[in-house]
């Protein structure tokens, strides 16, 4: 994947923004609510599949090498193998899905919200399956804890992310989003 300097800088900038928004959490249960998905959806919707996914991968790698960028300041391989690890892995697939949908659809409120919602649901599925095995939960408990508990917040975040993306795309110069 060959990226221009502008694209690399945008990916790095948005990786930093993802890290900042990941620290805004509401501690509920085993897995906290955070603004990670909101800003991941916004990043990929604004930057496109390649650059947006690259920003998520940079964020992921920064956390793996030990920088406290994951929700609540978590980091390292221990965070990956903890209860939130499935969500972290799911974010990579989330970015690919959102980017792919937006590549073939118009940037309007409907499609940006739908793309973000589908992407966020994928992350919830990864997190739920991971939580079931890591925490040794029954499927029903993992589904209630890792999916249903996050469904309403993810719907709200997908609406906000899609809406805000369209507003930014229409207000910022096209050169800003060169992907």
mmCIF file with all atom_site columns, C-alpha atoms in Angstrom:
data_model
loop_
_atom_site.group_PDB
_atom_site.id
_atom_site.type_symbol
_atom_site.label_atom_id
_atom_site.label_alt_id
_atom_site.label_comp_id
_atom_site.label_asym_id
_atom_site.label_entity_id
_atom_site.label_seq_id
_atom_site.pdbx_PDB_ins_code
_atom_site.Cartn_x
_atom_site.Cartn_y
_atom_site.Cartn_z
_atom_site.occupancy
_atom_site.B_iso_or_equiv
_atom_site.pdbx_formal_charge
_atom_site.auth_seq_id
_atom_site.auth_comp_id
_atom_site.auth_asym_id
_atom_site.auth_atom_id
_atom_site.pdbx_PDB_model_num
ATOM 1   C CA . UNK A 1 1   ? 0.000   0.000   0.000  1.00 0.00 ? 1   UNK A CA 1
ATOM 2   C CA . UNK A 1 2   ? 1.622   3.211   -1.157 1.00 0.00 ? 2   UNK A CA 1
ATOM 3   C CA . UNK A 1 3   ? 0.445   6.338   0.609  1.00 0.00 ? 3   UNK A CA 1
ATOM 4   C CA . UNK A 1 4   ? 1.436   9.930   -0.028 1.00 0.00 ? 4   UNK A CA 1
ATOM 5   C CA . UNK A 1 5   ? 3.015   11.962  2.738  1.00 0.00 ? 5   UNK A CA 1
ATOM 6   C CA . UNK A 1 6   ? -0.277  13.822  3.176  1.00 0.00 ? 6   UNK A CA 1
ATOM 7   C CA . UNK A 1 7   ? -2.145  10.526  3.608  1.00 0.00 ? 7   UNK A CA 1
ATOM 8   C CA . UNK A 1 8   ? 0.439   9.215   6.073  1.00 0.00 ? 8   UNK A CA 1
ATOM 9   C CA . UNK A 1 9   ? 0.198   12.387  8.129  1.00 0.00 ? 9   UNK A CA 1
ATOM 10  C CA . UNK A 1 10  ? -3.605  12.234  8.120  1.00 0.00 ? 10  UNK A CA 1
ATOM 11  C CA . UNK A 1 11  ? -3.502  8.587   9.235  1.00 0.00 ? 11  UNK A CA 1
ATOM 12  C CA . UNK A 1 12  ? -1.055  9.391   12.045 1.00 0.00 ? 12  UNK A CA 1
ATOM 13  C CA . UNK A 1 13  ? -3.095  12.420  13.122 1.00 0.00 ? 13  UNK A CA 1
ATOM 14  C CA . UNK A 1 14  ? -6.305  10.435  13.271 1.00 0.00 ? 14  UNK A CA 1
ATOM 15  C CA . UNK A 1 15  ? -4.547  7.594   15.129 1.00 0.00 ? 15  UNK A CA 1
ATOM 16  C CA . UNK A 1 16  ? -3.681  10.181  17.772 1.00 0.00 ? 16  UNK A CA 1
ATOM 17  C CA . UNK A 1 17  ? -7.264  11.438  17.814 1.00 0.00 ? 17  UNK A CA 1
ATOM 18  C CA . UNK A 1 18  ? -8.511  7.865   18.266 1.00 0.00 ? 18  UNK A CA 1
ATOM 19  C CA . UNK A 1 19  ? -6.103  7.474   21.198 1.00 0.00 ? 19  UNK A CA 1
ATOM 20  C CA . UNK A 1 20  ? -7.420  10.671  22.812 1.00 0.00 ? 20  UNK A CA 1
ATOM 21  C CA . UNK A 1 21  ? -11.085 9.759   22.366 1.00 0.00 ? 21  UNK A CA 1
ATOM 22  C CA . UNK A 1 22  ? -10.379 6.267   23.743 1.00 0.00 ? 22  UNK A CA 1
ATOM 23  C CA . UNK A 1 23  ? -9.667  7.844   27.110 1.00 0.00 ? 23  UNK A CA 1
ATOM 24  C CA . UNK A 1 24  ? -13.210 9.206   27.372 1.00 0.00 ? 24  UNK A CA 1
ATOM 25  C CA . UNK A 1 25  ? -14.891 6.272   29.084 1.00 0.00 ? 25  UNK A CA 1
ATOM 26  C CA . UNK A 1 26  ? -17.852 5.372   31.235 1.00 0.00 ? 26  UNK A CA 1
ATOM 27  C CA . UNK A 1 27  ? -16.847 2.380   33.377 1.00 0.00 ? 27  UNK A CA 1
ATOM 28  C CA . UNK A 1 28  ? -19.730 -0.098  33.204 1.00 0.00 ? 28  UNK A CA 1
ATOM 29  C CA . UNK A 1 29  ? -19.158 -3.785  33.796 1.00 0.00 ? 29  UNK A CA 1
ATOM 30  C CA . UNK A 1 30  ? -16.212 -5.711  32.404 1.00 0.00 ? 30  UNK A CA 1
ATOM 31  C CA . UNK A 1 31  ? -15.955 -3.635  29.225 1.00 0.00 ? 31  UNK A CA 1
ATOM 32  C CA . UNK A 1 32  ? -16.247 0.173   29.553 1.00 0.00 ? 32  UNK A CA 1
ATOM 33  C CA . UNK A 1 33  ? -18.169 2.405   27.161 1.00 0.00 ? 33  UNK A CA 1
ATOM 34  C CA . UNK A 1 34  ? -15.796 4.654   25.272 1.00 0.00 ? 34  UNK A CA 1
ATOM 35  C CA . UNK A 1 35  ? -15.733 6.968   22.285 1.00 0.00 ? 35  UNK A CA 1
ATOM 36  C CA . UNK A 1 36  ? -13.317 4.715   20.348 1.00 0.00 ? 36  UNK A CA 1
ATOM 37  C CA . UNK A 1 37  ? -15.938 3.489   17.911 1.00 0.00 ? 37  UNK A CA 1
ATOM 38  C CA . UNK A 1 38  ? -17.286 6.987   17.343 1.00 0.00 ? 38  UNK A CA 1
ATOM 39  C CA . UNK A 1 39  ? -13.927 8.376   16.287 1.00 0.00 ? 39  UNK A CA 1
ATOM 40  C CA . UNK A 1 40  ? -12.960 5.228   14.347 1.00 0.00 ? 40  UNK A CA 1
ATOM 41  C CA . UNK A 1 41  ? -16.153 5.543   12.326 1.00 0.00 ? 41  UNK A CA 1
ATOM 42  C CA . UNK A 1 42  ? -15.540 9.240   11.800 1.00 0.00 ? 42  UNK A CA 1
ATOM 43  C CA . UNK A 1 43  ? -11.909 8.644   10.772 1.00 0.00 ? 43  UNK A CA 1
ATOM 44  C CA . UNK A 1 44  ? -12.694 5.978   8.210  1.00 0.00 ? 44  UNK A CA 1
ATOM 45  C CA . UNK A 1 45  ? -15.700 7.837   6.820  1.00 0.00 ? 45  UNK A CA 1
ATOM 46  C CA . UNK A 1 46  ? -13.622 10.983  6.357  1.00 0.00 ? 46  UNK A CA 1
ATOM 47  C CA . UNK A 1 47  ? -10.341 9.455   5.207  1.00 0.00 ? 47  UNK A CA 1
ATOM 48  C CA . UNK A 1 48  ? -11.570 6.497   3.171  1.00 0.00 ? 48  UNK A CA 1
ATOM 49  C CA . UNK A 1 49  ? -10.856 2.802   3.460  1.00 0.00 ? 49  UNK A CA 1
ATOM 50  C CA . UNK A 1 50  ? -7.090  2.806   2.911  1.00 0.00 ? 50  UNK A CA 1
ATOM 51  C CA . UNK A 1 51  ? -6.060  5.809   4.968  1.00 0.00 ? 51  UNK A CA 1
ATOM 52  C CA . UNK A 1 52  ? -8.781  5.310   7.599  1.00 0.00 ? 52  UNK A CA 1
ATOM 53  C CA . UNK A 1 53  ? -7.857  1.672   8.133  1.00 0.00 ? 53  UNK A CA 1
ATOM 54  C CA . UNK A 1 54  ? -4.198  2.632   8.273  1.00 0.00 ? 54  UNK A CA 1
ATOM 55  C CA . UNK A 1 55  ? -5.027  5.122   11.059 1.00 0.00 ? 55  UNK A CA 1
ATOM 56  C CA . UNK A 1 56  ? -6.773  2.335   13.023 1.00 0.00 ? 56  UNK A CA 1
ATOM 57  C CA . UNK A 1 57  ? -3.806  0.003   12.465 1.00 0.00 ? 57  UNK A CA 1
ATOM 58  C CA . UNK A 1 58  ? -1.395  2.689   13.709 1.00 0.00 ? 58  UNK A CA 1
ATOM 59  C CA . UNK A 1 59  ? -3.566  3.142   16.802 1.00 0.00 ? 59  UNK A CA 1
ATOM 60  C CA . UNK A 1 60  ? -3.655  -0.637  17.327 1.00 0.00 ? 60  UNK A CA 1
ATOM 61  C CA . UNK A 1 61  ? 0.132   -0.964  16.950 1.00 0.00 ? 61  UNK A CA 1
ATOM 62  C CA . UNK A 1 62  ? 0.790   1.967   19.302 1.00 0.00 ? 62  UNK A CA 1
ATOM 63  C CA . UNK A 1 63  ? -1.218  0.162   21.957 1.00 0.00 ? 63  UNK A CA 1
ATOM 64  C CA . UNK A 1 64  ? 0.501   -3.155  21.336 1.00 0.00 ? 64  UNK A CA 1
ATOM 65  C CA . UNK A 1 65  ? 3.980   -1.687  21.781 1.00 0.00 ? 65  UNK A CA 1
ATOM 66  C CA . UNK A 1 66  ? 2.967   -0.358  25.184 1.00 0.00 ? 66  UNK A CA 1
ATOM 67  C CA . UNK A 1 67  ? 1.704   3.182   24.755 1.00 0.00 ? 67  UNK A CA 1
ATOM 68  C CA . UNK A 1 68  ? -1.399  3.694   26.928 1.00 0.00 ? 68  UNK A CA 1
ATOM 69  C CA . UNK A 1 69  ? -3.780  4.457   24.066 1.00 0.00 ? 69  UNK A CA 1
ATOM 70  C CA . UNK A 1 70  ? -6.497  1.849   24.572 1.00 0.00 ? 70  UNK A CA 1
ATOM 71  C CA . UNK A 1 71  ? -9.599  2.651   26.625 1.00 0.00 ? 71  UNK A CA 1
ATOM 72  C CA . UNK A 1 72  ? -8.751  3.682   30.165 1.00 0.00 ? 72  UNK A CA 1
ATOM 73  C CA . UNK A 1 73  ? -5.023  3.869   29.411 1.00 0.00 ? 73  UNK A CA 1
ATOM 74  C CA . UNK A 1 74  ? -4.619  0.147   28.803 1.00 0.00 ? 74  UNK A CA 1
ATOM 75  C CA . UNK A 1 75  ? -1.826  -1.067  26.551 1.00 0.00 ? 75  UNK A CA 1
ATOM 76  C CA . UNK A 1 76  ? 0.323   -3.981  25.522 1.00 0.00 ? 76  UNK A CA 1
ATOM 77  C CA . UNK A 1 77  ? -0.351  -7.589  24.705 1.00 0.00 ? 77  UNK A CA 1
ATOM 78  C CA . UNK A 1 78  ? -2.151  -8.000  28.045 1.00 0.00 ? 78  UNK A CA 1
ATOM 79  C CA . UNK A 1 79  ? -4.867  -5.618  26.847 1.00 0.00 ? 79  UNK A CA 1
ATOM 80  C CA . UNK A 1 80  ? -5.197  -7.616  23.644 1.00 0.00 ? 80  UNK A CA 1
ATOM 81  C CA . UNK A 1 81  ? -5.719  -10.837 25.598 1.00 0.00 ? 81  UNK A CA 1
ATOM 82  C CA . UNK A 1 82  ? -8.027  -9.214  28.149 1.00 0.00 ? 82  UNK A CA 1
ATOM 83  C CA . UNK A 1 83  ? -11.800 -8.852  27.928 1.00 0.00 ? 83  UNK A CA 1
ATOM 84  C CA . UNK A 1 84  ? -11.596 -5.941  25.466 1.00 0.00 ? 84  UNK A CA 1
ATOM 85  C CA . UNK A 1 85  ? -9.213  -7.632  23.010 1.00 0.00 ? 85  UNK A CA 1
ATOM 86  C CA . UNK A 1 86  ? -11.963 -8.793  20.664 1.00 0.00 ? 86  UNK A CA 1
ATOM 87  C CA . UNK A 1 87  ? -13.224 -5.257  20.271 1.00 0.00 ? 87  UNK A CA 1
ATOM 88  C CA . UNK A 1 88  ? -9.708  -4.031  19.481 1.00 0.00 ? 88  UNK A CA 1
ATOM 89  C CA . UNK A 1 89  ? -9.296  -6.663  16.761 1.00 0.00 ? 89  UNK A CA 1
ATOM 90  C CA . UNK A 1 90  ? -12.832 -5.957  15.573 1.00 0.00 ? 90  UNK A CA 1
ATOM 91  C CA . UNK A 1 91  ? -11.954 -2.285  15.041 1.00 0.00 ? 91  UNK A CA 1
ATOM 92  C CA . UNK A 1 92  ? -9.678  -3.271  12.157 1.00 0.00 ? 92  UNK A CA 1
ATOM 93  C CA . UNK A 1 93  ? -12.524 -5.111  10.438 1.00 0.00 ? 93  UNK A CA 1
ATOM 94  C CA . UNK A 1 94  ? -14.897 -2.288  11.349 1.00 0.00 ? 94  UNK A CA 1
ATOM 95  C CA . UNK A 1 95  ? -12.713 0.178   9.490  1.00 0.00 ? 95  UNK A CA 1
ATOM 96  C CA . UNK A 1 96  ? -12.489 -2.070  6.446  1.00 0.00 ? 96  UNK A CA 1
ATOM 97  C CA . UNK A 1 97  ? -16.262 -2.526  6.338  1.00 0.00 ? 97  UNK A CA 1
ATOM 98  C CA . UNK A 1 98  ? -17.104 1.151   6.835  1.00 0.00 ? 98  UNK A CA 1
ATOM 99  C CA . UNK A 1 99  ? -14.529 2.142   4.232  1.00 0.00 ? 99  UNK A CA 1
ATOM 100 C CA . UNK A 1 100 ? -15.764 -0.418  1.724  1.00 0.00 ? 100 UNK A CA 1
ATOM 101 C CA . UNK A 1 101 ? -19.397 0.608   2.087  1.00 0.00 ? 101 UNK A CA 1
ATOM 102 C CA . UNK A 1 102 ? -18.526 4.291   1.749  1.00 0.00 ? 102 UNK A CA 1
ATOM 103 C CA . UNK A 1 103 ? -16.373 3.595   -1.296 1.00 0.00 ? 103 UNK A CA 1
ATOM 104 C CA . UNK A 1 104 ? -19.446 2.442   -3.219 1.00 0.00 ? 104 UNK A CA 1
ATOM 105 C CA . UNK A 1 105 ? -22.100 4.744   -1.733 1.00 0.00 ? 105 UNK A CA 1
ATOM 106 C CA . UNK A 1 106 ? -22.772 8.476   -1.713 1.00 0.00 ? 106 UNK A CA 1
ATOM 107 C CA . UNK A 1 107 ? -21.659 10.520  1.245  1.00 0.00 ? 107 UNK A CA 1
ATOM 108 C CA . UNK A 1 108 ? -25.078 11.358  2.615  1.00 0.00 ? 108 UNK A CA 1
ATOM 109 C CA . UNK A 1 109 ? -26.551 11.017  6.080  1.00 0.00 ? 109 UNK A CA 1
ATOM 110 C CA . UNK A 1 110 ? -28.288 7.711   5.358  1.00 0.00 ? 110 UNK A CA 1
ATOM 111 C CA . UNK A 1 111 ? -25.263 5.815   4.011  1.00 0.00 ? 111 UNK A CA 1
ATOM 112 C CA . UNK A 1 112 ? -22.738 7.187   6.475  1.00 0.00 ? 112 UNK A CA 1
ATOM 113 C CA . UNK A 1 113 ? -24.986 6.198   9.376  1.00 0.00 ? 113 UNK A CA 1
ATOM 114 C CA . UNK A 1 114 ? -25.704 2.740   7.902  1.00 0.00 ? 114 UNK A CA 1
ATOM 115 C CA . UNK A 1 115 ? -22.007 2.116   7.182  1.00 0.00 ? 115 UNK A CA 1
ATOM 116 C CA . UNK A 1 116 ? -21.020 3.106   10.701 1.00 0.00 ? 116 UNK A CA 1
ATOM 117 C CA . UNK A 1 117 ? -23.794 1.037   12.267 1.00 0.00 ? 117 UNK A CA 1
ATOM 118 C CA . UNK A 1 118 ? -22.820 -2.078  10.312 1.00 0.00 ? 118 UNK A CA 1
ATOM 119 C CA . UNK A 1 119 ? -19.152 -1.534  11.177 1.00 0.00 ? 119 UNK A CA 1
ATOM 120 C CA . UNK A 1 120 ? -19.905 -1.028  14.845 1.00 0.00 ? 120 UNK A CA 1
ATOM 121 C CA . UNK A 1 121 ? -22.047 -4.176  14.925 1.00 0.00 ? 121 UNK A CA 1
ATOM 122 C CA . UNK A 1 122 ? -19.088 -6.118  13.528 1.00 0.00 ? 122 UNK A CA 1
ATOM 123 C CA . UNK A 1 123 ? -16.891 -4.849  16.367 1.00 0.00 ? 123 UNK A CA 1
ATOM 124 C CA . UNK A 1 124 ? -19.578 -5.867  18.864 1.00 0.00 ? 124 UNK A CA 1
ATOM 125 C CA . UNK A 1 125 ? -19.690 -9.363  17.371 1.00 0.00 ? 125 UNK A CA 1
ATOM 126 C CA . UNK A 1 126 ? -15.906 -9.739  17.611 1.00 0.00 ? 126 UNK A CA 1
ATOM 127 C CA . UNK A 1 127 ? -15.968 -8.447  21.181 1.00 0.00 ? 127 UNK A CA 1
ATOM 128 C CA . UNK A 1 128 ? -18.814 -10.735 22.211 1.00 0.00 ? 128 UNK A CA 1
ATOM 129 C CA . UNK A 1 129 ? -17.162 -13.871 20.844 1.00 0.00 ? 129 UNK A CA 1
ATOM 130 C CA . UNK A 1 130 ? -13.837 -12.882 22.397 1.00 0.00 ? 130 UNK A CA 1
ATOM 131 C CA . UNK A 1 131 ? -15.492 -12.131 25.737 1.00 0.00 ? 131 UNK A CA 1
ATOM 132 C CA . UNK A 1 132 ? -17.222 -15.518 25.746 1.00 0.00 ? 132 UNK A CA 1
ATOM 133 C CA . UNK A 1 133 ? -13.924 -17.385 25.466 1.00 0.00 ? 133 UNK A CA 1
ATOM 134 C CA . UNK A 1 134 ? -11.600 -15.103 27.453 1.00 0.00 ? 134 UNK A CA 1
ATOM 135 C CA . UNK A 1 135 ? -13.983 -14.658 30.391 1.00 0.00 ? 135 UNK A CA 1
ATOM 136 C CA . UNK A 1 136 ? -15.304 -18.220 30.076 1.00 0.00 ? 136 UNK A CA 1
ATOM 137 C CA . UNK A 1 137 ? -18.898 -17.000 29.950 1.00 0.00 ? 137 UNK A CA 1
ATOM 138 C CA . UNK A 1 138 ? -21.982 -18.718 28.641 1.00 0.00 ? 138 UNK A CA 1
ATOM 139 C CA . UNK A 1 139 ? -23.096 -17.443 25.232 1.00 0.00 ? 139 UNK A CA 1
ATOM 140 C CA . UNK A 1 140 ? -26.137 -15.764 26.753 1.00 0.00 ? 140 UNK A CA 1
ATOM 141 C CA . UNK A 1 141 ? -24.031 -13.938 29.358 1.00 0.00 ? 141 UNK A CA 1
ATOM 142 C CA . UNK A 1 142 ? -21.442 -12.866 26.773 1.00 0.00 ? 142 UNK A CA 1
ATOM 143 C CA . UNK A 1 143 ? -24.206 -11.643 24.456 1.00 0.00 ? 143 UNK A CA 1
ATOM 144 C CA . UNK A 1 144 ? -25.888 -9.682  27.256 1.00 0.00 ? 144 UNK A CA 1
ATOM 145 C CA . UNK A 1 145 ? -22.608 -8.229  28.522 1.00 0.00 ? 145 UNK A CA 1
ATOM 146 C CA . UNK A 1 146 ? -20.690 -7.703  25.293 1.00 0.00 ? 146 UNK A CA 1
ATOM 147 C CA . UNK A 1 147 ? -23.413 -6.968  22.751 1.00 0.00 ? 147 UNK A CA 1
ATOM 148 C CA . UNK A 1 148 ? -26.760 -5.910  24.179 1.00 0.00 ? 148 UNK A CA 1
ATOM 149 C CA . UNK A 1 149 ? -25.171 -3.624  26.752 1.00 0.00 ? 149 UNK A CA 1
ATOM 150 C CA . UNK A 1 150 ? -23.490 -1.686  23.954 1.00 0.00 ? 150 UNK A CA 1
ATOM 151 C CA . UNK A 1 151 ? -26.187 -1.751  21.299 1.00 0.00 ? 151 UNK A CA 1
ATOM 152 C CA . UNK A 1 152 ? -27.962 1.493   22.182 1.00 0.00 ? 152 UNK A CA 1
ATOM 153 C CA . UNK A 1 153 ? -24.730 3.501   22.686 1.00 0.00 ? 153 UNK A CA 1
ATOM 154 C CA . UNK A 1 154 ? -23.387 2.176   19.360 1.00 0.00 ? 154 UNK A CA 1
ATOM 155 C CA . UNK A 1 155 ? -26.563 3.225   17.560 1.00 0.00 ? 155 UNK A CA 1
ATOM 156 C CA . UNK A 1 156 ? -26.187 6.723   19.020 1.00 0.00 ? 156 UNK A CA 1
ATOM 157 C CA . UNK A 1 157 ? -22.485 6.826   18.093 1.00 0.00 ? 157 UNK A CA 1
ATOM 158 C CA . UNK A 1 158 ? -23.174 5.642   14.538 1.00 0.00 ? 158 UNK A CA 1
ATOM 159 C CA . UNK A 1 159 ? -25.767 8.381   14.070 1.00 0.00 ? 159 UNK A CA 1
ATOM 160 C CA . UNK A 1 160 ? -23.401 11.020  15.468 1.00 0.00 ? 160 UNK A CA 1
ATOM 161 C CA . UNK A 1 161 ? -20.408 9.739   13.520 1.00 0.00 ? 161 UNK A CA 1
ATOM 162 C CA . UNK A 1 162 ? -22.327 9.573   10.237 1.00 0.00 ? 162 UNK A CA 1
ATOM 163 C CA . UNK A 1 163 ? -23.944 12.953  10.726 1.00 0.00 ? 163 UNK A CA 1
ATOM 164 C CA . UNK A 1 164 ? -20.727 14.687  11.774 1.00 0.00 ? 164 UNK A CA 1
ATOM 165 C CA . UNK A 1 165 ? -18.807 13.088  8.868  1.00 0.00 ? 165 UNK A CA 1
ATOM 166 C CA . UNK A 1 166 ? -21.215 14.456  6.284  1.00 0.00 ? 166 UNK A CA 1
ATOM 167 C CA . UNK A 1 167 ? -21.079 17.910  7.864  1.00 0.00 ? 167 UNK A CA 1
ATOM 168 C CA . UNK A 1 168 ? -17.267 17.929  7.783  1.00 0.00 ? 168 UNK A CA 1
ATOM 169 C CA . UNK A 1 169 ? -17.082 16.605  4.232  1.00 0.00 ? 169 UNK A CA 1
ATOM 170 C CA . UNK A 1 170 ? -19.314 19.425  3.009  1.00 0.00 ? 170 UNK A CA 1
ATOM 171 C CA . UNK A 1 171 ? -17.459 22.121  4.939  1.00 0.00 ? 171 UNK A CA 1
ATOM 172 C CA . UNK A 1 172 ? -13.790 21.238  4.556  1.00 0.00 ? 172 UNK A CA 1
ATOM 173 C CA . UNK A 1 173 ? -11.876 21.624  1.298  1.00 0.00 ? 173 UNK A CA 1
ATOM 174 C CA . UNK A 1 174 ? -11.679 18.501  -0.902 1.00 0.00 ? 174 UNK A CA 1
ATOM 175 C CA . UNK A 1 175 ? -7.870  18.504  -0.674 1.00 0.00 ? 175 UNK A CA 1
ATOM 176 C CA . UNK A 1 176 ? -8.194  17.698  3.032  1.00 0.00 ? 176 UNK A CA 1
ATOM 177 C CA . UNK A 1 177 ? -9.740  14.316  2.192  1.00 0.00 ? 177 UNK A CA 1
ATOM 178 C CA . UNK A 1 178 ? -7.507  13.288  -0.704 1.00 0.00 ? 178 UNK A CA 1
ATOM 179 C CA . UNK A 1 179 ? -7.359  9.509   -0.384 1.00 0.00 ? 179 UNK A CA 1
#
